[in-house]
Amino acid sequence: MMKIRIGYMIGVILIALAMGCTKTDVKKKFVPDYWPTAEWKTKQPEAVGMDSQKLQQAIEYAATSKFNTEGILIVKNGYIVGEAYFGAFKKKRRHISHSMAKSFTSTLIGIAIDKGLISGIDAKLCQYYEDWDCDDADVDTRAKITIRHAMTLTTGLEWQENWSVWDPSTNDALKMGASGRFYQYMSDREGLHEPGSKFYYSTGDPMLLSRVIQEATGMNAFEFAKQNLFKPIGIKRVWWQKDRDGYTATA
């Protein structure tokens, strides 16, 4: 699990509320006038075309006890226009980001593609998994799985993940975690559906990309992220879990 300061989050909650926006506003191309690194700048909501009262209503809604919201940060045009923290959670407290890591992982794939280290998102995963048969997709459907499928949770690999009931005997995410070998657990999954044909929420699918990034870049995903993502945009206090084999927990 990855921990970062919520004030530095890339995956900021972007609330698409019609707060004073017109059709003309939507068509305008946004060009930032600065790049947030160590800190984000702030502005009054009205200065970026938002309604303070509606923004306040949104924050109060998020603060409702039944949601158990820890914090909310709203950014428009690169400026913080609303920020609030609830309960014991404070601005500078480190936070477990959980599945936000999936978005970080997709970003790393994009960076690796931009650097020419990965050919594209339609590259086959089997080239990174020696136990998968790349030569005969009729025998091993895993030969058809692409980076795109792992990014969109459509690999078709056998997987069960139901969080409505905490059952370590049936939840593959819990079993993968308990194994301590996240990459190996996913490598052993069998193909159940045609890749791309079905979407199942899978904490495991993005874990497949950990090996892709490591093989393509020569460093684990966390090290690659520190050099090419976190450092350039000013994220310093970050920790990212890895498995017993050294693969970053990219899910």
Short mmCIF file of C-alpha atoms in Angstrom, two decimals:
data_model
loop_
_atom_site.label_atom_id
_atom_site.label_comp_id
_atom_site.label_asym_id
_atom_site.label_seq_id
_atom_site.Cartn_x
_atom_site.Cartn_y
_atom_site.Cartn_z
CA MET A 1 0.00 0.00 0.00
CA MET A 2 1.25 3.45 -0.87
CA LYS A 3 1.25 6.31 1.62
CA ILE A 4 1.50 9.95 0.57
CA ARG A 5 0.47 13.33 1.91
CA ILE A 6 -3.06 14.00 0.83
CA GLY A 7 -2.14 17.59 0.05
CA TYR A 8 0.20 16.34 -2.67
CA MET A 9 -2.08 13.78 -4.24
CA ILE A 10 -2.06 13.50 -7.99
CA GLY A 11 -5.31 11.62 -7.86
CA VAL A 12 -7.14 14.60 -6.37
CA ILE A 13 -10.90 14.26 -6.32
CA LEU A 14 -11.99 16.24 -9.34
CA ILE A 15 -15.63 17.05 -8.80
CA ALA A 16 -17.48 17.64 -12.03
CA LEU A 17 -20.19 19.85 -10.62
CA ALA A 18 -21.83 22.49 -12.74
CA MET A 19 -20.77 25.27 -10.42
CA GLY A 20 -21.39 28.24 -12.61
CA CYS A 21 -19.85 26.62 -15.69
CA THR A 22 -21.39 27.32 -19.07
CA LYS A 23 -21.06 25.46 -22.35
CA THR A 24 -18.58 28.10 -23.42
CA ASP A 25 -16.46 27.40 -20.34
CA VAL A 26 -16.32 23.70 -21.16
CA LYS A 27 -15.03 24.36 -24.68
CA LYS A 28 -12.17 26.58 -23.53
CA LYS A 29 -8.81 24.85 -23.48
CA PHE A 30 -7.25 25.10 -20.04
CA VAL A 31 -3.61 26.21 -20.04
CA PRO A 32 -2.06 26.19 -16.54
CA ASP A 33 -0.13 29.30 -15.51
CA TYR A 34 2.09 27.36 -13.09
CA TRP A 35 2.99 23.77 -12.21
CA PRO A 36 2.33 22.63 -8.62
CA THR A 37 5.35 20.95 -7.07
CA ALA A 38 6.03 21.53 -3.38
CA GLU A 39 2.68 23.21 -2.85
CA TRP A 40 -0.52 24.02 -4.71
CA LYS A 41 -1.64 27.64 -4.96
CA THR A 42 -5.12 28.64 -3.80
CA LYS A 43 -7.87 30.83 -5.22
CA GLN A 44 -11.37 31.82 -4.27
CA PRO A 45 -13.93 29.60 -6.05
CA GLU A 46 -15.43 32.53 -7.97
CA ALA A 47 -12.02 33.35 -9.43
CA VAL A 48 -12.11 30.09 -11.38
CA GLY A 49 -15.81 30.10 -12.24
CA MET A 50 -17.19 28.14 -9.28
CA ASP A 51 -19.97 28.94 -6.84
CA SER A 52 -18.83 29.16 -3.19
CA GLN A 53 -22.22 28.21 -1.80
CA LYS A 54 -22.52 25.08 -3.93
CA LEU A 55 -18.94 24.18 -3.10
CA GLN A 56 -19.72 24.52 0.59
CA GLN A 57 -22.75 22.27 0.14
CA ALA A 58 -20.56 19.65 -1.53
CA ILE A 59 -18.05 19.74 1.33
CA GLU A 60 -20.81 19.49 3.94
CA TYR A 61 -22.28 16.54 2.04
CA ALA A 62 -18.89 14.81 2.05
CA ALA A 63 -18.60 15.49 5.79
CA THR A 64 -21.76 13.51 6.55
CA SER A 65 -20.83 10.93 9.17
CA LYS A 66 -22.27 8.00 7.24
CA PHE A 67 -19.61 8.47 4.53
CA ASN A 68 -16.68 8.38 6.95
CA THR A 69 -14.82 10.88 4.76
CA GLU A 70 -11.33 11.68 6.01
CA GLY A 71 -10.54 14.60 3.76
CA ILE A 72 -11.50 16.33 0.55
CA LEU A 73 -9.42 18.51 -1.74
CA ILE A 74 -10.98 20.24 -4.73
CA VAL A 75 -8.80 21.65 -7.51
CA LYS A 76 -9.92 23.81 -10.45
CA ASN A 77 -7.51 25.08 -13.11
CA GLY A 78 -4.57 24.04 -10.96
CA TYR A 79 -5.69 25.93 -7.86
CA ILE A 80 -7.07 24.59 -4.60
CA VAL A 81 -10.55 26.07 -4.19
CA GLY A 82 -11.79 23.87 -1.37
CA GLU A 83 -10.04 21.80 1.28
CA ALA A 84 -11.32 20.19 4.47
CA TYR A 85 -10.35 17.36 6.81
CA PHE A 86 -12.55 15.51 9.26
CA GLY A 87 -12.18 13.63 12.52
CA ALA A 88 -8.64 12.71 13.49
CA PHE A 89 -7.37 13.17 9.93
CA LYS A 90 -5.17 16.24 9.38
CA LYS A 91 -3.64 17.92 6.35
CA LYS A 92 -0.08 16.68 6.86
CA ARG A 93 -0.95 13.19 7.99
CA ARG A 94 0.24 10.41 5.70
CA HIS A 95 -2.56 8.39 4.19
CA ILE A 96 -2.94 4.90 2.76
CA SER A 97 -4.03 5.47 -0.81
CA HIS A 98 -5.27 1.93 -1.58
CA SER A 99 -6.46 1.57 -5.19
CA MET A 100 -5.27 5.01 -6.21
CA ALA A 101 -2.05 3.09 -6.91
CA LYS A 102 -3.76 1.72 -10.03
CA SER A 103 -3.80 5.23 -11.50
CA PHE A 104 -0.16 5.81 -10.56
CA THR A 105 0.69 2.52 -12.27
CA SER A 106 -1.10 3.50 -15.47
CA THR A 107 0.83 6.78 -15.41
CA LEU A 108 4.11 4.89 -15.10
CA ILE A 109 3.17 2.75 -18.10
CA GLY A 110 2.57 5.95 -20.07
CA ILE A 111 5.94 7.35 -19.02
CA ALA A 112 7.70 4.12 -20.01
CA ILE A 113 5.98 4.24 -23.41
CA ASP A 114 7.03 7.87 -23.85
CA LYS A 115 10.62 6.87 -23.11
CA GLY A 116 10.46 4.08 -25.68
CA LEU A 117 10.86 1.36 -23.06
CA ILE A 118 7.46 -0.19 -23.80
CA SER A 119 6.05 -0.35 -27.32
CA GLY A 120 2.47 0.55 -26.36
CA ILE A 121 -0.56 -0.50 -24.35
CA ASP A 122 -1.42 -3.20 -26.86
CA ALA A 123 1.84 -5.02 -26.18
CA LYS A 124 1.27 -8.62 -25.07
CA LEU A 125 1.95 -9.43 -21.43
CA CYS A 126 3.10 -12.96 -22.23
CA GLN A 127 6.47 -11.61 -23.38
CA TYR A 128 7.11 -10.75 -19.73
CA TYR A 129 5.69 -14.01 -18.33
CA GLU A 130 7.73 -17.05 -19.32
CA ASP A 131 5.12 -19.48 -17.94
CA TRP A 132 2.47 -18.18 -20.36
CA ASP A 133 2.40 -19.72 -23.83
CA CYS A 134 2.77 -16.87 -26.33
CA ASP A 135 2.74 -19.24 -29.29
CA ASP A 136 -0.72 -20.76 -29.02
CA ALA A 137 -3.56 -18.52 -27.89
CA ASP A 138 -6.02 -21.37 -28.46
CA VAL A 139 -4.32 -23.37 -25.73
CA ASP A 140 -3.49 -20.50 -23.39
CA THR A 141 -5.82 -17.49 -23.66
CA ARG A 142 -3.37 -15.55 -21.51
CA ALA A 143 -1.34 -15.13 -24.71
CA LYS A 144 -3.94 -12.54 -25.78
CA ILE A 145 -3.71 -10.41 -22.64
CA THR A 146 -2.30 -6.97 -23.32
CA ILE A 147 -1.12 -4.12 -21.12
CA ARG A 148 -4.42 -2.41 -21.97
CA HIS A 149 -6.37 -5.33 -20.47
CA ALA A 150 -4.37 -5.18 -17.23
CA MET A 151 -4.95 -1.41 -17.02
CA THR A 152 -8.70 -1.72 -17.59
CA LEU A 153 -9.26 -4.82 -15.42
CA THR A 154 -10.38 -6.94 -18.35
CA THR A 155 -7.70 -9.67 -18.45
CA GLY A 156 -10.25 -12.47 -18.08
CA LEU A 157 -8.06 -14.23 -15.52
CA GLU A 158 -9.75 -16.22 -12.76
CA TRP A 159 -10.42 -13.85 -9.89
CA GLN A 160 -12.93 -13.29 -7.08
CA GLU A 161 -13.03 -10.04 -5.15
CA ASN A 162 -16.11 -9.26 -3.09
CA TRP A 163 -15.60 -6.72 -0.30
CA SER A 164 -19.17 -6.89 1.00
CA VAL A 165 -18.06 -9.98 2.94
CA TRP A 166 -14.59 -10.20 4.47
CA ASP A 167 -13.74 -13.78 3.58
CA PRO A 168 -10.04 -14.62 3.18
CA SER A 169 -10.97 -18.05 1.83
CA THR A 170 -12.70 -16.68 -1.29
CA ASN A 171 -11.33 -13.15 -1.79
CA ASP A 172 -8.36 -13.39 -4.14
CA ALA A 173 -7.10 -9.94 -3.11
CA LEU A 174 -6.80 -11.14 0.49
CA LYS A 175 -5.25 -14.43 -0.60
CA MET A 176 -2.75 -12.61 -2.80
CA GLY A 177 -1.82 -10.36 0.11
CA ALA A 178 -1.46 -13.29 2.49
CA SER A 179 0.81 -15.10 0.05
CA GLY A 180 3.37 -12.31 0.22
CA ARG A 181 4.21 -12.99 -3.43
CA PHE A 182 1.83 -10.74 -5.35
CA TYR A 183 3.45 -11.08 -8.76
CA GLN A 184 3.70 -14.87 -8.50
CA TYR A 185 0.08 -15.17 -7.37
CA MET A 186 -1.08 -13.36 -10.52
CA SER A 187 1.31 -15.25 -12.76
CA ASP A 188 -0.36 -18.49 -11.62
CA ARG A 189 -3.91 -17.37 -12.49
CA GLU A 190 -5.56 -19.27 -15.35
CA GLY A 191 -7.47 -17.66 -18.18
CA LEU A 192 -11.22 -17.85 -17.58
CA HIS A 193 -12.69 -15.43 -20.14
CA GLU A 194 -11.62 -13.97 -23.45
CA PRO A 195 -9.39 -10.96 -22.62
CA GLY A 196 -11.29 -7.72 -23.10
CA SER A 197 -14.71 -9.38 -23.05
CA LYS A 198 -15.61 -8.89 -19.37
CA PHE A 199 -14.84 -6.34 -16.68
CA TYR A 200 -14.31 -7.60 -13.16
CA TYR A 201 -12.93 -5.38 -10.44
CA SER A 202 -9.54 -6.92 -9.81
CA THR A 203 -6.83 -5.81 -7.45
CA GLY A 204 -4.68 -8.42 -9.17
CA ASP A 205 -4.78 -7.24 -12.79
CA PRO A 206 -2.64 -4.11 -12.27
CA MET A 207 -0.16 -6.23 -10.29
CA LEU A 208 0.72 -7.84 -13.61
CA LEU A 209 2.11 -4.48 -14.68
CA SER A 210 4.63 -4.47 -11.84
CA ARG A 211 6.70 -7.07 -13.67
CA VAL A 212 6.21 -5.28 -17.01
CA ILE A 213 7.59 -2.03 -15.58
CA GLN A 214 10.45 -3.81 -13.81
CA GLU A 215 11.48 -5.82 -16.87
CA ALA A 216 11.13 -2.87 -19.25
CA THR A 217 12.92 -0.25 -17.13
CA GLY A 218 15.43 -2.31 -15.15
CA MET A 219 14.11 -1.03 -11.84
CA ASN A 220 11.05 -1.78 -9.75
CA ALA A 221 7.98 0.39 -10.24
CA PHE A 222 8.59 2.39 -7.06
CA GLU A 223 12.15 3.31 -8.04
CA PHE A 224 10.98 4.19 -11.55
CA ALA A 225 8.19 6.32 -10.06
CA LYS A 226 10.54 8.15 -7.70
CA GLN A 227 12.80 9.17 -10.57
CA ASN A 228 10.23 9.90 -13.24
CA LEU A 229 7.01 10.85 -11.46
CA PHE A 230 7.27 11.70 -7.77
CA LYS A 231 10.50 13.72 -7.78
CA PRO A 232 9.63 15.91 -10.80
CA ILE A 233 6.36 17.02 -9.22
CA GLY A 234 7.63 17.45 -5.67
CA ILE A 235 6.31 14.33 -3.92
CA LYS A 236 8.90 13.36 -1.30
CA ARG A 237 7.24 11.60 1.63
CA VAL A 238 6.05 8.48 -0.12
CA TRP A 239 6.33 4.76 0.64
CA TRP A 240 5.14 2.00 -1.67
CA GLN A 241 4.75 -1.59 -0.55
CA LYS A 242 6.53 -4.42 -2.33
CA ASP A 243 6.16 -8.18 -2.19
CA ARG A 244 8.68 -10.74 -0.99
CA ASP A 245 10.20 -10.94 -4.46
CA GLY A 246 10.76 -7.18 -4.66
CA TYR A 247 7.89 -6.33 -6.99
CA THR A 248 6.09 -3.07 -6.22
CA ALA A 249 2.43 -3.48 -5.25
CA THR A 250 1.12 -1.69 -8.32
CA ALA A 251 -2.52 -2.52 -7.54
#
